[in-house]
PDB file of C-alpha atoms and ligand atoms in Angstrom:
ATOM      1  CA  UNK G  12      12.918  -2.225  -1.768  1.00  0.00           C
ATOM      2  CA  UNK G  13      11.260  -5.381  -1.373  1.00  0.00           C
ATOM      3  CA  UNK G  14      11.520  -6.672  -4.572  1.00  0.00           C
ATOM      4  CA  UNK G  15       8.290  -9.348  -5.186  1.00  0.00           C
ATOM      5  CA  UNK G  16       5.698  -8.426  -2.596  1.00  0.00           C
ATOM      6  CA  UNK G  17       4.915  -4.669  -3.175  1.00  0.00           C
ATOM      7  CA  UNK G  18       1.605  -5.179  -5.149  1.00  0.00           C
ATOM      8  CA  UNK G  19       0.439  -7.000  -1.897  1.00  0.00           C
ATOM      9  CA  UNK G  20      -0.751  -4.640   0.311  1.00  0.00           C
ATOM     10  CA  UNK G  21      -2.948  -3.286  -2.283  1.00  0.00           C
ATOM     11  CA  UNK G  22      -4.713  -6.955  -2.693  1.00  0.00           C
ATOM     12  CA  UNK G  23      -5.004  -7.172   1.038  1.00  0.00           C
ATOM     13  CA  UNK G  24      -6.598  -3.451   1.245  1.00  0.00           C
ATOM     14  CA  UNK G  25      -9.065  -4.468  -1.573  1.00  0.00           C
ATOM     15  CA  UNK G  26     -10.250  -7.906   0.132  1.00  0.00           C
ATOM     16  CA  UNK G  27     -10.278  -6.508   3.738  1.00  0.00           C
ATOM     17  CA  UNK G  28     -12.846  -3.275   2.049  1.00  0.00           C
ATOM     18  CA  UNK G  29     -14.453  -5.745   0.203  1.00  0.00           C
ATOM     19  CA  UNK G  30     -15.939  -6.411  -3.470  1.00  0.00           C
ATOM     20  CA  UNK G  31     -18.652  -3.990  -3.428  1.00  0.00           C
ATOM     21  CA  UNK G  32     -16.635  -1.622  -1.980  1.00  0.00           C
ATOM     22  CA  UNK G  33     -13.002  -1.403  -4.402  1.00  0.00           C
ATOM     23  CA  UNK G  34     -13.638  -4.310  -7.880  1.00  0.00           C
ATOM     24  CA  UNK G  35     -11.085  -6.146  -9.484  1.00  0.00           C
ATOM     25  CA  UNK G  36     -10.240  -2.909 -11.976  1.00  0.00           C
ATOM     26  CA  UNK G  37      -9.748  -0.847  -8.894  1.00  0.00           C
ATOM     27  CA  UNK G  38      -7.901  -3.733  -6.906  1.00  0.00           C
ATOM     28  CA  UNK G  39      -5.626  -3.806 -10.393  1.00  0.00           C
ATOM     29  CA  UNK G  40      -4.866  -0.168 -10.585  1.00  0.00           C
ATOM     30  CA  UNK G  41      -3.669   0.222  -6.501  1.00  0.00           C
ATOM     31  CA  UNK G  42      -1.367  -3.495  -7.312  1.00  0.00           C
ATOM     32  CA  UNK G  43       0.560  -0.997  -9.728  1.00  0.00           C
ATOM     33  CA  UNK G  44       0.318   2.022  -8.163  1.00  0.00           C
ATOM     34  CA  UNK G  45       1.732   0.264  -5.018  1.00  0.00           C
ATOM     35  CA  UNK G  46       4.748  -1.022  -7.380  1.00  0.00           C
ATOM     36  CA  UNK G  47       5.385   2.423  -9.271  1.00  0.00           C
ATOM     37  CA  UNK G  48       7.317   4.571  -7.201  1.00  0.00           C
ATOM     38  CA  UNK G  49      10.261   2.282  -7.816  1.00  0.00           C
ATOM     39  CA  UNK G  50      10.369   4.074 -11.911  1.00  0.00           C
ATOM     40  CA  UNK G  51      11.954   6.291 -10.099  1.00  0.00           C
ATOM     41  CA  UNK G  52      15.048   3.774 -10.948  1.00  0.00           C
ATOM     42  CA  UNK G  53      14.394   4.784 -14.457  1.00  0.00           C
ATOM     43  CA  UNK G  54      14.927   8.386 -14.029  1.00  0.00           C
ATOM     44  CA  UNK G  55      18.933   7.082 -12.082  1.00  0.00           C
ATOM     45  CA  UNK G  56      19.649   5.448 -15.105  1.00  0.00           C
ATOM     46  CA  UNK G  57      18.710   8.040 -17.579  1.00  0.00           C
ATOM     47  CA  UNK G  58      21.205  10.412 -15.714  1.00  0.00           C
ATOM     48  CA  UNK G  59      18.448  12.541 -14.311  1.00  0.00           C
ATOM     49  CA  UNK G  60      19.326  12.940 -11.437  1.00  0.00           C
ATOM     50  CA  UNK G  61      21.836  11.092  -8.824  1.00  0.00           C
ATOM     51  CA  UNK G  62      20.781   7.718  -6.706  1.00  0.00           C
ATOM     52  CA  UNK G  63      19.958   9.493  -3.291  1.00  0.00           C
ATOM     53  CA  UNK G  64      18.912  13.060  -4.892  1.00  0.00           C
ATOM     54  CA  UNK G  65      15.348  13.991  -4.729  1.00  0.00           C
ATOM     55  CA  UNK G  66      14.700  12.672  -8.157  1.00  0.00           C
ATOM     56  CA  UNK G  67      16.473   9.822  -7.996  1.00  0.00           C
ATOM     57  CA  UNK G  68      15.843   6.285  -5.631  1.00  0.00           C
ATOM     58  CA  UNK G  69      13.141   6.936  -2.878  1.00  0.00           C
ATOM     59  CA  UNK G  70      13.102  10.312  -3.562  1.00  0.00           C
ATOM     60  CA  UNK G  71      10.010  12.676  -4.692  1.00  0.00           C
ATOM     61  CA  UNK G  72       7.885   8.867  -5.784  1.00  0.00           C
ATOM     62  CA  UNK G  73       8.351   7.419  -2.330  1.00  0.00           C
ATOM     63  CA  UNK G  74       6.616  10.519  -0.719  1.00  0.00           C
ATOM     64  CA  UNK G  75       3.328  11.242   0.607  1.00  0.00           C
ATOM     65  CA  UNK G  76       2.105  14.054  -1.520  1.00  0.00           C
ATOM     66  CA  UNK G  77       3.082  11.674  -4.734  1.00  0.00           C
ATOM     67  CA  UNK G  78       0.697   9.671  -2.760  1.00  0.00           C
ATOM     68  CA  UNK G  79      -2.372  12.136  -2.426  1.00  0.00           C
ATOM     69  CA  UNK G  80      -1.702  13.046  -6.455  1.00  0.00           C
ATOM     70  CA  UNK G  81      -1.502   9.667  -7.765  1.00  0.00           C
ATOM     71  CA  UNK G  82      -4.748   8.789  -5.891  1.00  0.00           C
ATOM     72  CA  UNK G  83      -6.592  12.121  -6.949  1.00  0.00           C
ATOM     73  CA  UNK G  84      -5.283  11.287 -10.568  1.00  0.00           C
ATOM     74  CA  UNK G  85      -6.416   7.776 -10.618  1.00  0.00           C
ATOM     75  CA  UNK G  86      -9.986   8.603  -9.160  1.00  0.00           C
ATOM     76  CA  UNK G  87     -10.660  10.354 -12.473  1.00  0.00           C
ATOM     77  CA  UNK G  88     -11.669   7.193 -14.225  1.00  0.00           C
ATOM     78  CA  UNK G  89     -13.632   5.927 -11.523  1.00  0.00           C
ATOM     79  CA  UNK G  90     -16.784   6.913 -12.718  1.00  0.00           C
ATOM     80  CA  UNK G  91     -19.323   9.023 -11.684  1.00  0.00           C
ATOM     81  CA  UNK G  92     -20.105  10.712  -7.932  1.00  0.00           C
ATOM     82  CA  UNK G  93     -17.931  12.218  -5.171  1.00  0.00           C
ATOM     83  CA  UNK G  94     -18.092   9.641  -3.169  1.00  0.00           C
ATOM     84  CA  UNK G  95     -17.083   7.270  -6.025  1.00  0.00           C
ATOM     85  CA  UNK G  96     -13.896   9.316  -6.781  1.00  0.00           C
ATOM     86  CA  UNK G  97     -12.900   9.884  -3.037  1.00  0.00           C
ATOM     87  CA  UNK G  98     -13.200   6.216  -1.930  1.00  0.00           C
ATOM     88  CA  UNK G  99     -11.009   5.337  -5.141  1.00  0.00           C
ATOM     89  CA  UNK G 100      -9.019   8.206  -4.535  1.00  0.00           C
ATOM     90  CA  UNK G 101      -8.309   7.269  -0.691  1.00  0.00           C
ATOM     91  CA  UNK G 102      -7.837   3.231  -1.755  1.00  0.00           C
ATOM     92  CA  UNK G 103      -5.266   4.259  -4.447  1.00  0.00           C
ATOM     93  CA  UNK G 104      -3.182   7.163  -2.310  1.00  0.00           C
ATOM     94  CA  UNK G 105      -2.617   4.089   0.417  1.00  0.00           C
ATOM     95  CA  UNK G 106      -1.870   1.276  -1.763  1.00  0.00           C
ATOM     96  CA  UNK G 107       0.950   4.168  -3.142  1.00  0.00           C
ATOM     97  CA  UNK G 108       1.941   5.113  -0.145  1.00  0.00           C
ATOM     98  CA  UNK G 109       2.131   1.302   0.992  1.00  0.00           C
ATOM     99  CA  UNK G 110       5.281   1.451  -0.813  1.00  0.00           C
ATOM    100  CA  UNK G 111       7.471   3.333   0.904  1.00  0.00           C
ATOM    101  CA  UNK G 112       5.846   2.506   4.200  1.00  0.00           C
ATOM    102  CA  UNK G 113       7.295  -1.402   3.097  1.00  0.00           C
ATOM    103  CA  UNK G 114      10.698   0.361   1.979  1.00  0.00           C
ATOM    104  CA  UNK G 115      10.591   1.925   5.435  1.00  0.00           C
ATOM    105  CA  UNK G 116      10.558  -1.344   7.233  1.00  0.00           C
ATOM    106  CA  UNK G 117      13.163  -2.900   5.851  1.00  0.00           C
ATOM    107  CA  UNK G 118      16.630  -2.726   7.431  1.00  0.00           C
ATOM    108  CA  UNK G 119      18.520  -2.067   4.123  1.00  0.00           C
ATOM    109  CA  UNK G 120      18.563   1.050   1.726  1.00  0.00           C
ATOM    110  CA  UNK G 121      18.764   4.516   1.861  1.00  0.00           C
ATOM    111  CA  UNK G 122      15.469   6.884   4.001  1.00  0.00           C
ATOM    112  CA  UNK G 123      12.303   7.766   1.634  1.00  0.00           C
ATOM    113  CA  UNK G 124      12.302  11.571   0.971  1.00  0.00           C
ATOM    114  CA  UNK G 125       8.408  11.361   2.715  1.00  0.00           C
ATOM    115  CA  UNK G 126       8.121  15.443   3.065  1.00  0.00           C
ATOM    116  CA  UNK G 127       8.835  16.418  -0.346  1.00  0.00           C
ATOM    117  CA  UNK G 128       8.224  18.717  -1.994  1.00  0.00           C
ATOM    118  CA  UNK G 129       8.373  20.146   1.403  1.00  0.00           C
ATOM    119  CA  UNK G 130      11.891  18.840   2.110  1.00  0.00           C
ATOM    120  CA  UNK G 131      13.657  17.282   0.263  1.00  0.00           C
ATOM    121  CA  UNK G 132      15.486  15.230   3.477  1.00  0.00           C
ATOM    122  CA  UNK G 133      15.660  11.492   3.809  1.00  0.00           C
ATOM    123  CA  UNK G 134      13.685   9.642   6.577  1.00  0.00           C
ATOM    124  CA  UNK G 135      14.203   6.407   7.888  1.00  0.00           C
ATOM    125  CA  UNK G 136      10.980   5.062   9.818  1.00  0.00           C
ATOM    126  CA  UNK G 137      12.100   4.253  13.551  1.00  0.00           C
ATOM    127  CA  UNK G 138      11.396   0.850  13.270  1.00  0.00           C
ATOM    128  CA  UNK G 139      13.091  -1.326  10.420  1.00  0.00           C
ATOM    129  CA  UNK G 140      12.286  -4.597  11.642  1.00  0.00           C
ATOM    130  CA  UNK G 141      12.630  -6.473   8.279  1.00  0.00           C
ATOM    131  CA  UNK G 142      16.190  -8.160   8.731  1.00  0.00           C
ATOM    132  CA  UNK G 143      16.857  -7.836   4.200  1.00  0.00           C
ATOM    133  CA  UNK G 144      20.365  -7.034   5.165  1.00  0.00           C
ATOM    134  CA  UNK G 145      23.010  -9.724   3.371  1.00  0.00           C
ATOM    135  CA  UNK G 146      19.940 -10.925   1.446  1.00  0.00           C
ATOM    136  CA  UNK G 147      20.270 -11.219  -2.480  1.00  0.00           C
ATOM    137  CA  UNK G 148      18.011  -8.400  -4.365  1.00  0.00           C
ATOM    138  CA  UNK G 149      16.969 -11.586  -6.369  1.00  0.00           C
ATOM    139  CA  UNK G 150      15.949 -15.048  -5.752  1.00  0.00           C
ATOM    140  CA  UNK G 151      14.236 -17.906  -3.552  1.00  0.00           C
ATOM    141  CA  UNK G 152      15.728 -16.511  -0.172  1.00  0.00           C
ATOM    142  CA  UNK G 153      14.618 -12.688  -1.334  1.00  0.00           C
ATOM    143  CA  UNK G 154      11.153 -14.583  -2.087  1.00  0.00           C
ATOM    144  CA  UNK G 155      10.845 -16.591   0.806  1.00  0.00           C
ATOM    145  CA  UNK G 156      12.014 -13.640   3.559  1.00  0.00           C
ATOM    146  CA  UNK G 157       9.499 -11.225   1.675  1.00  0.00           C
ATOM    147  CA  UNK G 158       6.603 -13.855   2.555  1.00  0.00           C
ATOM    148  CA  UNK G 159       7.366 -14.744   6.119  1.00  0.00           C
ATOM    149  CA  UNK G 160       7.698 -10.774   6.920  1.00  0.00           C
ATOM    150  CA  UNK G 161       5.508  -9.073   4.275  1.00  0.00           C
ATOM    151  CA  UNK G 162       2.682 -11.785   2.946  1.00  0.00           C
ATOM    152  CA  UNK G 163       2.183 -13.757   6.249  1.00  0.00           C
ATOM    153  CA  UNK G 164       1.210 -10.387   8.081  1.00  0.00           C
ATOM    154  CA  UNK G 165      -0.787  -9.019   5.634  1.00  0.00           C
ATOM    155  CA  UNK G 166      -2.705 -12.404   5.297  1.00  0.00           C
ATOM    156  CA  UNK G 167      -3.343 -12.417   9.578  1.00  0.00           C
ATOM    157  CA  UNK G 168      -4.332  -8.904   9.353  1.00  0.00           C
ATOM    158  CA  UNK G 169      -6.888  -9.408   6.254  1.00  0.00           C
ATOM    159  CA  UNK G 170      -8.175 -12.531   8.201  1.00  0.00           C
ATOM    160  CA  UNK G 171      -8.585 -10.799  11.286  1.00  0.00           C
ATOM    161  CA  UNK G 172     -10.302  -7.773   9.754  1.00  0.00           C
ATOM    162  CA  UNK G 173     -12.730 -10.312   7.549  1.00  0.00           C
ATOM    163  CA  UNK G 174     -13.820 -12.077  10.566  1.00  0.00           C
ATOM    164  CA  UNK G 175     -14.499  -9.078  12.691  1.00  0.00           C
ATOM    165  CA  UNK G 176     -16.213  -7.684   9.735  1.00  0.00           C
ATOM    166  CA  UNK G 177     -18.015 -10.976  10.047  1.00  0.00           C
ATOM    167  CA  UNK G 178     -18.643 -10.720  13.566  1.00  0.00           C
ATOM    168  CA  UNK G 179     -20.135  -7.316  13.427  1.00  0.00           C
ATOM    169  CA  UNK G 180     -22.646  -8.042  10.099  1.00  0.00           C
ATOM    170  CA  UNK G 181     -23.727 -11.451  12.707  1.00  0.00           C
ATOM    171  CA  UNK G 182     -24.207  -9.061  15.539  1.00  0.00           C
ATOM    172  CA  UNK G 183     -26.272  -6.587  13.161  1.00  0.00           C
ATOM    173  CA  UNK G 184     -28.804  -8.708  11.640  1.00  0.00           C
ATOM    174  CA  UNK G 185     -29.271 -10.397  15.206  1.00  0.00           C
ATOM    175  CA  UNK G 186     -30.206  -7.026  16.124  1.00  0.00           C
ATOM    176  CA  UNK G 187     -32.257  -6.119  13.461  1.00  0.00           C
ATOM    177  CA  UNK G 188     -33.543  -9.726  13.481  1.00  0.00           C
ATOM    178  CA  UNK G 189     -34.431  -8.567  17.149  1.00  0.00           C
ATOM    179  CA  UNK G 190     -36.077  -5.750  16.835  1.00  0.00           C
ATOM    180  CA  UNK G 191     -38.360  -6.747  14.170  1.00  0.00           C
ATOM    181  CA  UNK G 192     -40.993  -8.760  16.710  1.00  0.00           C
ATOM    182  CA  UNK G 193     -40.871  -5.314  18.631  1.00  0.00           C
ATOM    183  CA  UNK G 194     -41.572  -3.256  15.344  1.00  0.00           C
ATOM    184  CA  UNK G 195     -44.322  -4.910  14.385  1.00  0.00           C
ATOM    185  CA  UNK G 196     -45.935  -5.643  17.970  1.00  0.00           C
ATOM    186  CA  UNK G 197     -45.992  -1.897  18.285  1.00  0.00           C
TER     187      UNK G 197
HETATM  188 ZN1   ZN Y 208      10.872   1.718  -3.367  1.00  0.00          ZN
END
C-alpha cells in the first residue's frame, strides 16, 4: 500500500478534467473512494476472513468490479441527468480503481485479487517499479519515496495535460476567431 499518497490521483484526475467538469464535493468523494479499499484491513482484524483470502488485504476492494459499483453507487447523489451520473460515475470508478493500480506498482505486498468476483486469484501488475521494499510503512522516508514516485508524476502528468488542454482551447478560439471575418463576409 502506499500509505500517504492514495487520495492523490483522485486530486490530479479532478484538476486535469477541470472545475466545471468534477467540483470540489465530487473531487472530495473520489480522494476517499481512492483511499477505501484499504477497510478491507478492518474486515483482517475482525477475523473475517484471513490476510491474503478474498475478503481479506487486496482482495474483493482492490478489484475492478468494486470499482464499477462504488462509482455507480456514488453517482446517485450527483444530481440530476444521465450524463451527470455517468461522468461522476466514470470519475469515481477510476479514482477507486487508482488504488490498486498504485498497490500494483509498488514492489512490496501481496497481488490485488483484480478479477473478482470472477476469480478470486491474485495478480501482480508486470511492472512494479516503485522500489518500497526495506522502507518503513510509516514515516519521513515512507513520505518522501511516496512523493518522488507517486506525487512528482502525477504533478508532470496534470501539468502536461493542463497545458495541452491549453494549447488546444488557444488553437480553437484562433480558429473560431478566424472564421468569423469569413462568416460574416459571406
Ligand atoms: Zn491497498
Amino acid at each position: 500500500m502506499a500509505t500517504y499518497l492514495h487520495f492523490a490521483p483522485a486530486i490530479a484526475l479532478a484538476v486535469a478534467a477541470g472545475v466545471q467538469r468534477v467540483g470540489w464535493r465530487l473531487t472530495l468523494a473520489g480522494a476517499c473512494f481512492a483511499v477505501l479499499p484499504d477497510a478491507d484491513f478492518a474486515l483482517v482484524t475482525l477475523g473475517l476472513d484471513r490476510y491474503n483470502g478474498p475478503y481479506g488485504h487486496r482482495g474483493f476492494t482492490h478489484s475492478i468490479a468494486f470499482a464499477l459499483a462504488l462509482g455507480a453507487f456514488g453517482s446517485l447523489w450527483a444530481g440530476p441527468g444521465w450524463r451527470r451520473r455517468l461522468g461522476a460515475a466514470t470519475f469515481l470508478a477510476l479514482c477507486t480503481l487508482s488504488h490498486p493500480v498504485l498497490d500494483g506498482l509498488l514492489d512490496r505486498g501481496i497481488c490485488s485479487a483484480w478479477l473478482w468476483p470472477l476469480d478470486d486469484a491474485r495478480l501482480c501488475l508486470d511492472w512494479r517499479p516503485v522500489p518500497m521494499r526495506g522502507v518503513p510503512l510509516f514515516g519521513m522516508e515512507r513520505f518522501r519515496q511516496e512523493l518522488l514516485w507517486i506525487g512528482l508524476p502525477l504533478l508532470l502528468i496534470t501539468n502536461a495535460v493542463l497545458l495541452l488542454r491549453a494549447g488546444w482551447h488557444s488553437v480553437r478560439s484562433l480558429r473560431i476567431n478566424g472564421s468569423t471575418p469569413c462568416a460574416t463576409q459571406g
